[in-house]
Short mmCIF file of C-alpha atoms in Angstrom, two decimals:
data_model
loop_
_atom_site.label_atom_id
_atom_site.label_comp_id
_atom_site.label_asym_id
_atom_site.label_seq_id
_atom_site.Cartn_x
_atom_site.Cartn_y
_atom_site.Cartn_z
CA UNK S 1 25.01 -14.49 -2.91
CA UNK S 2 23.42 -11.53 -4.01
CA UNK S 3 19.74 -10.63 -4.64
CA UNK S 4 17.94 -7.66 -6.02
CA UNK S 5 14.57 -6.40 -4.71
CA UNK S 6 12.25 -4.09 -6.54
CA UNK S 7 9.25 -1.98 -5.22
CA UNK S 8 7.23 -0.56 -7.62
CA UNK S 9 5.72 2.38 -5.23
CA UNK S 10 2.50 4.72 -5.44
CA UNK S 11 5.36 7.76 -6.18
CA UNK S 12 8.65 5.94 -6.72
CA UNK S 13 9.90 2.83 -7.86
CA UNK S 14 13.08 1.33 -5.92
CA UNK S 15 15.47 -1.44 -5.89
CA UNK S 16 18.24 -2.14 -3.23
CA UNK S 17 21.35 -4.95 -4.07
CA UNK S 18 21.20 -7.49 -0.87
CA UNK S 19 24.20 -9.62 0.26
CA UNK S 20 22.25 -12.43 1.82
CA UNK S 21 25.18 -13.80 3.42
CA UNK S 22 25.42 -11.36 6.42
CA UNK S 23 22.23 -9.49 5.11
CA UNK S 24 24.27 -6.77 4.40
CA UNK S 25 22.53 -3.84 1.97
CA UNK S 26 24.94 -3.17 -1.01
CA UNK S 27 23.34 -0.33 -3.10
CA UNK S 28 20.09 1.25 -3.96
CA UNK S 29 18.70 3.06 -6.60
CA UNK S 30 15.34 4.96 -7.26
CA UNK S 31 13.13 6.84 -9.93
CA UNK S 32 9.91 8.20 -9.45
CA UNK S 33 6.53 6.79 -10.32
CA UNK S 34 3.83 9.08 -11.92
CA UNK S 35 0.30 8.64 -12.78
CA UNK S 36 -0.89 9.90 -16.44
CA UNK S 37 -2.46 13.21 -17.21
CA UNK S 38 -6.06 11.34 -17.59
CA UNK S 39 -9.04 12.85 -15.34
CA UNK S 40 -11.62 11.67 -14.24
CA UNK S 41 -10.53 9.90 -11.15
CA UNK S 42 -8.67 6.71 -12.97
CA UNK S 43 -5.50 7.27 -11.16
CA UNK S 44 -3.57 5.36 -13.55
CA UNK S 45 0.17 4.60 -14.59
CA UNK S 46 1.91 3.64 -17.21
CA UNK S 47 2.76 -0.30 -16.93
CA UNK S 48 5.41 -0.21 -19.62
CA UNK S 49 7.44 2.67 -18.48
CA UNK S 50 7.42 1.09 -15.10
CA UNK S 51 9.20 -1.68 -16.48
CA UNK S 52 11.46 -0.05 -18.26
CA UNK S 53 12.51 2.21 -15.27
CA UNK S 54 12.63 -1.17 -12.69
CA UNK S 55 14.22 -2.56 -15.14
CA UNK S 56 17.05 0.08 -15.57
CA UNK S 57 17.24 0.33 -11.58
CA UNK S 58 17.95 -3.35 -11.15
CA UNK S 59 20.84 -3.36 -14.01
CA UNK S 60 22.32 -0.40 -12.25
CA UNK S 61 22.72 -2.66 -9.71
CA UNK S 62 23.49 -5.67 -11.12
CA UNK S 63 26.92 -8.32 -10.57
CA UNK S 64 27.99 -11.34 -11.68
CA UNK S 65 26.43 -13.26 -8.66
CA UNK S 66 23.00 -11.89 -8.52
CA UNK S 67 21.27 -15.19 -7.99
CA UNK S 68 17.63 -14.36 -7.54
CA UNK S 69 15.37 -11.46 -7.78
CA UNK S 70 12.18 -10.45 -5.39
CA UNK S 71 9.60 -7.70 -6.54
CA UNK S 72 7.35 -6.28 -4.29
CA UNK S 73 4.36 -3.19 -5.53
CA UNK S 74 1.66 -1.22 -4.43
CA UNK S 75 -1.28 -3.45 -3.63
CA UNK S 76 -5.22 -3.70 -4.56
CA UNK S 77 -4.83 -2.38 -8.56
CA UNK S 78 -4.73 -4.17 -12.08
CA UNK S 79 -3.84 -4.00 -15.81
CA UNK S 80 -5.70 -5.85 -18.62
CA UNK S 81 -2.26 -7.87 -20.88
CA UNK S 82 -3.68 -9.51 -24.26
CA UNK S 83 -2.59 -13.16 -25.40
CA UNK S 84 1.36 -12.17 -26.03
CA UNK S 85 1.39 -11.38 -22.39
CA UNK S 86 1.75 -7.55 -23.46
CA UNK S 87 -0.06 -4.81 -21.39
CA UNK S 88 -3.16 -3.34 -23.19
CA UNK S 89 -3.88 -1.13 -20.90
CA UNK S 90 -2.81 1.08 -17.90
CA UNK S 91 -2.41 0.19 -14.60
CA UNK S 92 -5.01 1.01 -12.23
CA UNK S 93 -4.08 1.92 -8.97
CA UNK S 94 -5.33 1.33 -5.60
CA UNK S 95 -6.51 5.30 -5.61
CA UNK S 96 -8.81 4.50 -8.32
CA UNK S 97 -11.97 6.00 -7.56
CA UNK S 98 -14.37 4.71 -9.87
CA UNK S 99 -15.89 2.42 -7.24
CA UNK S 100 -17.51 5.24 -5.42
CA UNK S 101 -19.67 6.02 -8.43
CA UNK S 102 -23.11 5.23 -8.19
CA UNK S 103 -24.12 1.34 -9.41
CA UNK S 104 -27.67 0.41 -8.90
CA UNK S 105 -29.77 -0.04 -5.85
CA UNK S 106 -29.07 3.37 -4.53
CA UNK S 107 -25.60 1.72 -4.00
CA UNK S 108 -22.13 2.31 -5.41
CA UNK S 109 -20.07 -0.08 -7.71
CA UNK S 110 -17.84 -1.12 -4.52
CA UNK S 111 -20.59 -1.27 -2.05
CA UNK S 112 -22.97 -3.44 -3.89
CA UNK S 113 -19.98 -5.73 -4.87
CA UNK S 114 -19.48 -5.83 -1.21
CA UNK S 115 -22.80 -6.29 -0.52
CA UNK S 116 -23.68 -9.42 -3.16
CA UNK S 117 -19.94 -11.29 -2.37
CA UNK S 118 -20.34 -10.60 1.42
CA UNK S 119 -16.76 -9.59 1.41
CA UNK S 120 -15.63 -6.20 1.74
CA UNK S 121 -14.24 -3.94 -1.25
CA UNK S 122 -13.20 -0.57 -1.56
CA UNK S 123 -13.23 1.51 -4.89
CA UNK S 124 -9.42 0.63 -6.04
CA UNK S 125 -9.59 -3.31 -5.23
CA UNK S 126 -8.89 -4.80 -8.26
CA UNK S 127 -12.63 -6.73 -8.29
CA UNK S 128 -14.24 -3.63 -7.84
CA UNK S 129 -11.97 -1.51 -10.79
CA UNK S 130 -12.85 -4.72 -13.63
CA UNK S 131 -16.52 -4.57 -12.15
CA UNK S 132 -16.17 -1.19 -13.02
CA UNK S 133 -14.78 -0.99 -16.28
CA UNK S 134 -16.43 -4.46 -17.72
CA UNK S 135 -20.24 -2.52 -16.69
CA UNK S 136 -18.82 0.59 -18.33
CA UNK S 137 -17.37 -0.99 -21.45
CA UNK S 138 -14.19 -0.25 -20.91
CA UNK S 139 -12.07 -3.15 -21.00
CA UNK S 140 -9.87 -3.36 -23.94
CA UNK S 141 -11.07 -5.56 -26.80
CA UNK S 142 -7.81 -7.70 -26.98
CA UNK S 143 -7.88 -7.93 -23.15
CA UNK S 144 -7.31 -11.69 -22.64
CA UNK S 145 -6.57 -11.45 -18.57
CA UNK S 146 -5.66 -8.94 -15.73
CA UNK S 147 -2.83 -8.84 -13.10
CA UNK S 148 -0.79 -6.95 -10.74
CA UNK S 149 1.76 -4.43 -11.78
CA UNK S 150 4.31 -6.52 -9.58
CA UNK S 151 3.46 -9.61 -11.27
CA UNK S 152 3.81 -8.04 -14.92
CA UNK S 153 7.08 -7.00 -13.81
CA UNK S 154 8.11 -10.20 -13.45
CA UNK S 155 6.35 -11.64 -16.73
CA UNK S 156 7.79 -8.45 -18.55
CA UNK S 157 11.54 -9.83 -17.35
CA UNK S 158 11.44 -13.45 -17.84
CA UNK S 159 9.40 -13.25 -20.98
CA UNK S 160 6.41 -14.99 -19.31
CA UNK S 161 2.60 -14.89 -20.89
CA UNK S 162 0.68 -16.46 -18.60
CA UNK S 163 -0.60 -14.09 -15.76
CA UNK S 164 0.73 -15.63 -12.22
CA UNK S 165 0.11 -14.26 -8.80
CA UNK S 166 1.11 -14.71 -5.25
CA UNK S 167 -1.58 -15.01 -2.44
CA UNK S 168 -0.67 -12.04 -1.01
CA UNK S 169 -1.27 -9.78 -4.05
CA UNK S 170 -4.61 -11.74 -5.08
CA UNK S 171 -6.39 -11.38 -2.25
CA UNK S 172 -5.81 -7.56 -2.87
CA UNK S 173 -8.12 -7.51 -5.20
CA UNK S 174 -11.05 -8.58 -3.08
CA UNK S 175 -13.59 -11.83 -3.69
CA UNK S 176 -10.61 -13.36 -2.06
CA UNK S 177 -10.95 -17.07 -0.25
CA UNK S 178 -8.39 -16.32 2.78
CA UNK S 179 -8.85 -20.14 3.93
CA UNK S 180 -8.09 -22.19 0.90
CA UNK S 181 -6.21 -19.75 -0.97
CA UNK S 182 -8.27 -19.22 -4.14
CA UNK S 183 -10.56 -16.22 -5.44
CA UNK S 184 -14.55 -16.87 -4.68
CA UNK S 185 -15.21 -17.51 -8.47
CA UNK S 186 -18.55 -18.64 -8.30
CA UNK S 187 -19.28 -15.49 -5.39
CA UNK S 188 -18.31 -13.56 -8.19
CA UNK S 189 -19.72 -14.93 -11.38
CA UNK S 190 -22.82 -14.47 -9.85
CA UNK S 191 -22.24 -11.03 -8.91
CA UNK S 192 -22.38 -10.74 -12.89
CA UNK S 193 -18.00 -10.26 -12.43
CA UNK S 194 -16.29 -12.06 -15.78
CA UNK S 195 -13.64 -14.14 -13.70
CA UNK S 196 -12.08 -15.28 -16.82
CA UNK S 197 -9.67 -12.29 -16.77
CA UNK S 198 -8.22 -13.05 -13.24
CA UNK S 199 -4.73 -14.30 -12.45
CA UNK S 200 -3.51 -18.19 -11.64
CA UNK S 201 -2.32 -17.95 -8.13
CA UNK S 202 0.61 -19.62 -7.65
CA UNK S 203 2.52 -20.65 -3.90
CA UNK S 204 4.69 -18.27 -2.14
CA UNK S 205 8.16 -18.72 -3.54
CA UNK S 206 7.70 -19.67 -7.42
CA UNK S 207 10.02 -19.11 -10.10
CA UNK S 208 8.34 -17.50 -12.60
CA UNK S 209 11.69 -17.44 -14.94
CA UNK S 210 14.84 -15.77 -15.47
CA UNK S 211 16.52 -12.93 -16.25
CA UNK S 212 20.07 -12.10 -16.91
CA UNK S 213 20.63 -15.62 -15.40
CA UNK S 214 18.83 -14.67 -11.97
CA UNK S 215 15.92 -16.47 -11.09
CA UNK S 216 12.91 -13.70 -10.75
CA UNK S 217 10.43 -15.16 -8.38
CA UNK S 218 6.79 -13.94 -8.22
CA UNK S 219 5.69 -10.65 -6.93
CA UNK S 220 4.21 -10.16 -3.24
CA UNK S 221 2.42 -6.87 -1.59
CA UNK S 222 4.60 -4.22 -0.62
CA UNK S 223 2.67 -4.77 3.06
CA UNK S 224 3.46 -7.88 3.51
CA UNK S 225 7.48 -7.44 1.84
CA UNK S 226 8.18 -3.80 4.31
CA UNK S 227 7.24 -5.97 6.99
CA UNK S 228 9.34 -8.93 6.21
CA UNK S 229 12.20 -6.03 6.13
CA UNK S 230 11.59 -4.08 8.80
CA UNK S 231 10.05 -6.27 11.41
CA UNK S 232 12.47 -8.95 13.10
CA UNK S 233 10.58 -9.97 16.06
CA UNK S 234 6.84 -9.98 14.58
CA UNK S 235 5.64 -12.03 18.08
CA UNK S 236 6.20 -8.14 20.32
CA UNK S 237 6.47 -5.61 17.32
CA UNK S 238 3.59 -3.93 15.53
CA UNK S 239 4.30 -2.02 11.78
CA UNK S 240 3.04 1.00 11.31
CA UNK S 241 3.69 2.18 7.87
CA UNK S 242 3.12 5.96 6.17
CA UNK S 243 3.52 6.46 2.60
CA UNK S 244 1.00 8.21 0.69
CA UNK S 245 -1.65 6.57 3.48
CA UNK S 246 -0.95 4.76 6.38
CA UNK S 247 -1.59 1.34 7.90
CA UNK S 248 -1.04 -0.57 11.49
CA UNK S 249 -0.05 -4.19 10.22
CA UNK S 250 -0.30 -7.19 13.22
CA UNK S 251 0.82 -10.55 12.54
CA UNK S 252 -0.44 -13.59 13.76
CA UNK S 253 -0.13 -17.08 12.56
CA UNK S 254 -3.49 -18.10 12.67
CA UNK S 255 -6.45 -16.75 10.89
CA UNK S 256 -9.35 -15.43 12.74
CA UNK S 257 -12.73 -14.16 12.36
CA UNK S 258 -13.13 -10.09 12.67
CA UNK S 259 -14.47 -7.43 10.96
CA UNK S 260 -12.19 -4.24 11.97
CA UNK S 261 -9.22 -5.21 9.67
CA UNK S 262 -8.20 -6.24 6.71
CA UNK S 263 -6.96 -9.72 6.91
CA UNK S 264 -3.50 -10.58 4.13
CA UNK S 265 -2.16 -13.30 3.75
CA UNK S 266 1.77 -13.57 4.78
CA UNK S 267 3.91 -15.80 2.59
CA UNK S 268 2.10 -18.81 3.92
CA UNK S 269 3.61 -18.44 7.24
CA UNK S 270 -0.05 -16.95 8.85
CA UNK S 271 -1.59 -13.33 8.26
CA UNK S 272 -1.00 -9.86 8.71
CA UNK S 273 -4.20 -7.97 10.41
CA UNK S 274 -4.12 -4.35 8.54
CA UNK S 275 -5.72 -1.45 9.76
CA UNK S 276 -5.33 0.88 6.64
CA UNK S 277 -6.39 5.00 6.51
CA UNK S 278 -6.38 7.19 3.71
CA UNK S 279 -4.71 9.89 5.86
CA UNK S 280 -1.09 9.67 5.14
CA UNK S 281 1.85 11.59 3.59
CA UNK S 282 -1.39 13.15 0.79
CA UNK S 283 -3.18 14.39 3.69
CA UNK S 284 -0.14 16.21 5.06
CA UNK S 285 1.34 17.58 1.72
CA UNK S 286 -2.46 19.20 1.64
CA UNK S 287 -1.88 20.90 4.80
CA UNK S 288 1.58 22.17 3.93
CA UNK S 289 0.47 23.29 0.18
CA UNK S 290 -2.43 25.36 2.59
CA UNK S 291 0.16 27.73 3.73
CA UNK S 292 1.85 27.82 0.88
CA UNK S 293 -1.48 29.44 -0.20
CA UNK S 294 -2.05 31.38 2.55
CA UNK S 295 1.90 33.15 1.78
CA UNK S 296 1.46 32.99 -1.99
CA UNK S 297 -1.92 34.89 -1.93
CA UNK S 298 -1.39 36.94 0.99
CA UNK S 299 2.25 38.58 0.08
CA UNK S 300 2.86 36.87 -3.74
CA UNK S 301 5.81 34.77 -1.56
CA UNK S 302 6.79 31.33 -2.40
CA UNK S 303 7.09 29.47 0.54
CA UNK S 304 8.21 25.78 1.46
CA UNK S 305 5.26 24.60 3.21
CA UNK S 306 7.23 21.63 4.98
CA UNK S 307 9.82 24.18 6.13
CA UNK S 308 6.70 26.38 7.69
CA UNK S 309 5.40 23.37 9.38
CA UNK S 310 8.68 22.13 10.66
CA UNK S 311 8.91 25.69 12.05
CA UNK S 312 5.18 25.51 13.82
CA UNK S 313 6.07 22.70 15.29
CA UNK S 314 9.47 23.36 17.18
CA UNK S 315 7.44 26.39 18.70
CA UNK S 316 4.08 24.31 19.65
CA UNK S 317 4.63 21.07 21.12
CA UNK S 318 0.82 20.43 22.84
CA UNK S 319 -2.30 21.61 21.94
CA UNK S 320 -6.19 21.01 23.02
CA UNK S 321 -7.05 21.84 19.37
CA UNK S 322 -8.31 18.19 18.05
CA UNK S 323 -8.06 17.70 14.33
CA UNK S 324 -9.87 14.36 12.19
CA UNK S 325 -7.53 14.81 9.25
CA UNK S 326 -9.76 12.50 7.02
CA UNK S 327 -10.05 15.03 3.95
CA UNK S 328 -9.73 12.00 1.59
CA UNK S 329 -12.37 10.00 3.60
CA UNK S 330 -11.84 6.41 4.60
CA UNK S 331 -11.38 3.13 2.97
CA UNK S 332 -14.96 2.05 4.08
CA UNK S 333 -16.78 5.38 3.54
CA UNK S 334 -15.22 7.93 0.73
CA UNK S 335 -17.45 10.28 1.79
CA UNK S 336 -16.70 10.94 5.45
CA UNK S 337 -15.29 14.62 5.85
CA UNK S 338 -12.28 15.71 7.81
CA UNK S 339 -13.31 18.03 11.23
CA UNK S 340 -12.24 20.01 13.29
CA UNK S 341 -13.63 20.68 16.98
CA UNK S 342 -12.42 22.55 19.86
CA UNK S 343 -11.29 25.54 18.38
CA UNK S 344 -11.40 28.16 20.53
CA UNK S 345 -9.49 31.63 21.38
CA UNK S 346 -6.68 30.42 23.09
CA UNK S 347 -5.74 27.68 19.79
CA UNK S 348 -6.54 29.71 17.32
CA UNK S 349 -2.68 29.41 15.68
CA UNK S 350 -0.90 28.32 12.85
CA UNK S 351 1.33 25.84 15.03
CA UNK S 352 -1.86 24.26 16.86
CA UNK S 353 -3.65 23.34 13.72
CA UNK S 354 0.23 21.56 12.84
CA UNK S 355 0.21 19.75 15.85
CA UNK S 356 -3.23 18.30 16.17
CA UNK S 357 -3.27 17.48 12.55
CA UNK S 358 -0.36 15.14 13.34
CA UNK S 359 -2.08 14.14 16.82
CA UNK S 360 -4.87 13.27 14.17
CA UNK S 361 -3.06 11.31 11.73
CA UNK S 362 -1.40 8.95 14.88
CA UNK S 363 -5.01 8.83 16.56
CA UNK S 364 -6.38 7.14 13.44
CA UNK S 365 -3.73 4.92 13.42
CA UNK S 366 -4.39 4.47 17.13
CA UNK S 367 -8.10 3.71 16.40
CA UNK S 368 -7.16 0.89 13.89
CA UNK S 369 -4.73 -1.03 16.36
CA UNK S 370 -7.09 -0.46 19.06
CA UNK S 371 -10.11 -2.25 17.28
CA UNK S 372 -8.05 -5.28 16.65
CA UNK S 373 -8.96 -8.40 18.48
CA UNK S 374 -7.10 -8.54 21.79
CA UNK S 375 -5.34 -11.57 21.13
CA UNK S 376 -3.51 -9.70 18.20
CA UNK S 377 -2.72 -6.51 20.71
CA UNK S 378 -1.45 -8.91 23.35
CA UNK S 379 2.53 -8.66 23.97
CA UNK S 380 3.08 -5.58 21.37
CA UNK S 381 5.68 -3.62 23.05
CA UNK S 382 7.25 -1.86 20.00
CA UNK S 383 6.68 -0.24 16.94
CA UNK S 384 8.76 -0.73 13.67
CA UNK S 385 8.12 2.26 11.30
CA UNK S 386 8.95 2.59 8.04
CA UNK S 387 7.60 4.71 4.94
CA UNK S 388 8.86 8.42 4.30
CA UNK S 389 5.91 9.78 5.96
CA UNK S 390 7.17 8.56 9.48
CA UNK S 391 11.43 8.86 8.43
CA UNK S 392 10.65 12.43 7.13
CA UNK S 393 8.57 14.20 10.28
CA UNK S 394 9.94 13.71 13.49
CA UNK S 395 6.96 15.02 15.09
CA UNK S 396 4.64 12.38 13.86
CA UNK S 397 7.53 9.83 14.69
CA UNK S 398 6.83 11.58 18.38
CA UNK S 399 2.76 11.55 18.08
CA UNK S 400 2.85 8.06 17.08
CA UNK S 401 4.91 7.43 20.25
CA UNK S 402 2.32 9.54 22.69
CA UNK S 403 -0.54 7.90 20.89
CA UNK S 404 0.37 4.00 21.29
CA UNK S 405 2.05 4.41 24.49
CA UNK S 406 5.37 2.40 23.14
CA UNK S 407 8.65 3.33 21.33
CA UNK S 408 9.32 3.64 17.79
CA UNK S 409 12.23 2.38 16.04
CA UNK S 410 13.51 2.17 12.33
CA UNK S 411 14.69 -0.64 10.50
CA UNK S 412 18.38 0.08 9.09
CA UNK S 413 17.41 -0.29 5.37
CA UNK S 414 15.24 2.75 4.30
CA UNK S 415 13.42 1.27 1.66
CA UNK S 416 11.83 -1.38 3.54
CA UNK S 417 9.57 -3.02 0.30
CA UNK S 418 12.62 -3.63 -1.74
CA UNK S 419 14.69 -4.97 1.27
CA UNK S 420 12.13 -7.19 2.25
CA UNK S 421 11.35 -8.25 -1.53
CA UNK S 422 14.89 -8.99 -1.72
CA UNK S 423 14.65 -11.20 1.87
CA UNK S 424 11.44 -12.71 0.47
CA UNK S 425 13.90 -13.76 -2.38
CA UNK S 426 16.91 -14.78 -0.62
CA UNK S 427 15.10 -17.09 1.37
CA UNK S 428 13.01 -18.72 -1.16
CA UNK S 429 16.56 -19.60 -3.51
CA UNK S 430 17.49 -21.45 -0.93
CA UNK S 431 14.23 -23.15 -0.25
CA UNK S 432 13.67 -22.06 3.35
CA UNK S 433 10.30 -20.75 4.41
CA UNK S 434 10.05 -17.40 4.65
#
């Protein structure tokens, strides 16, 4: 039997062909995901020509026995659809920054939605963006509810009006109830948030309809789906992830009280513990477009900035240089500033700042795991990576390693979201837990 899984990515959208009978990978395909020319902080995409492009990955793929189809996308955003089921708007990202602007009470949109609910949002949750845009006006007259651009996918390819949504993409959007499942409506409503746009959550593992004869099952997080396909034993493995951020995922079946990670739901089976940073592959393009600058003002030379860094870092392997590469703050303060401290005569080099800007990026990783409960940190003795950020850079691959004290491996599928979409799949068509 064969299954199709789509990720619809921060920068690309992907699908992989999956032979679930030896869990052999068959073929992949990709495009890449762009947001619109708006400003203004909106970081937005267009919901329609993601479908068509997911759409035209998955028929490159397709054979007569594709039995099922598994979607997995970038968590924490929304899009308004109107009554037809028909987007009405764009997709609003999790890098939405809106949030952050200034609400009332000396406090911003996020934080004060935090604040009333008692659960934590950042700007980019989907609560916090509809807060947003209902206080600002902006929600589209003929806006009749709001979803997930995984879960339009899958209403855009079975024909499907009604607005359905997994646990694990819900409680993305923050006023979440982790315990029984549902969002914290009346939290919420009198927070002054109109709930009547939000999703029906449905169980892990629904049908939502079909398409080309394939049943398409509802979207999950692309969190929870890479680590379905990249992590087989879950009980001694840790994720760490780097895409455009980075996370540190932990699971554990039971839920627990903390407040130093983000707590998702996984597929009913128990929770992944998240520890998520802003300071991913963005941070580290910024630091190769710097010299790129440096070359292009200096001599008028255009430079790869990756190949400079790859250089620097053959060359200089340690440094005492310390680097807090948090130029795009955190996910609980958007204003905390990158730093950098110990700079002195003897690292005052090009390859030192390369080195303890990646020693930076695995120490906040570090930081995360390390603030976890110690029940979750018990027994981890490996680390399953995945995201281009980690396959891409050797030398992080190696700070990660120095950093967590334990060895890093990949999975064999490199696109880890759509594998694991199309395992989430598999395994629900044949009506096995996940």
């Amino acid at each position: 039997m064969t299954v199709i899984g789509i990720d619809i990515g921060t920068t690309s959208i992907c699908a992989v062909s999956f032979d679930s009978s030896n869990g052999r990978l068959l073929g992949k395909a990709a495009a890449a995901n762009v947001f619109l020319p708006e400003p203004g902080g909106f970081y937005a995409q267009d919901a329609e020509r993601i479908v068509l492009l997911a759409g035209e990955l998955a028929d490159q793929l397709w054979q007569e026995d594709v039995a099922a189809v598994g979607i997995s996308s970038q968590m924490h955003g929304i899009l308004y659809v109107d009554e037809e089921g028909r987007a009405c708007s764009p997709f609003y990202t999790w890098k939405n920054e809106k949030g952050n602007e200034l609400w009332k009470d000396g406090k911003s949109y996020s934080d004060w939605l935090s604040a009333y609910t008692g659960c934590p949002m950042a700007s980019g949750y989907g609560s916090v963006t509809h807060f947003f845009l209902q206080k600002t006006d902006r929600i589209p007259n003929n806006a009749a509810r709001m979803v997930n651009i995984g879960d339009y996918l899958a209403m855009r390819m079975t024909g499907k009006r009604e607005p359905q949504t997994e646990a694990s993409l819900a409680a993305s959007f923050g006023g979440f109830d982790l315990r029984n499942g549902c969002f914290l409506t009346d939290m919420l409503q009198e927070a002054g948030v109109h709930t009547g746009y939000y999703p029906d959550i449905v169980k892990s593992g629904t049908v939502v309809g079909e398409y080309r004869g394939a049943k398409v099952f509802c979207a999950c997080g692309d969190n929870q789906a890479s680590f379905l396909g990249a992590v087989k034993d879950p009980e001694h493995s840790i994720s760490v992830n780097v895409g455009t951020g980075s996370q540190v995922s932990v699971f554990h079946k039971n839920l627990m009280e903390t407040e130093t990670a983000e707590i998702r739901p996984f597929f009913g089976k128990g929770y992944l513990y998240v520890g998520a940073t802003l300071t991913g592959g963005k941070a580290y393009e910024k630091l190769a477009a710097f010299f790129e600058e440096i070359f292009e003002k200096a001599v008028g030379m255009k430079v790869n900035g990756y190949g400079i860094l790859e250089k620097l870092l053959k060359d200089t392997r340690t440094t005492d240089l310390q680097v807090f590469p948090s130029i795009y703050g955190t996910r609980d303060d958007n204003s905390r500033a990158g730093m950098i401290r110990n700079w002195k005569e003897s690292n005052f080099h090009p390859g030192d700042l390369a080195v303890a800007f990646l020693d930076g990026m695995a120490s906040e990783l570090e930081e995360r795991f390390k603030a976890m409960p110690e029940e979750l940190r018990q027994k981890k003795r490996e680390i399953m990576a995945s995201g281009n950020g980690l396959r891409k850079n050797a030398e992080l691959v190696r700070a990660v390693e120095q950093r967590f004290g334990m060895p890093v491996s990949f999975s064999e599928c490199e696109e880890e979201a759509a594998f694991g979409a199309a395992r989430y799949a598999a395994e629900a068509i044949k009506g096995d837990t996940i």
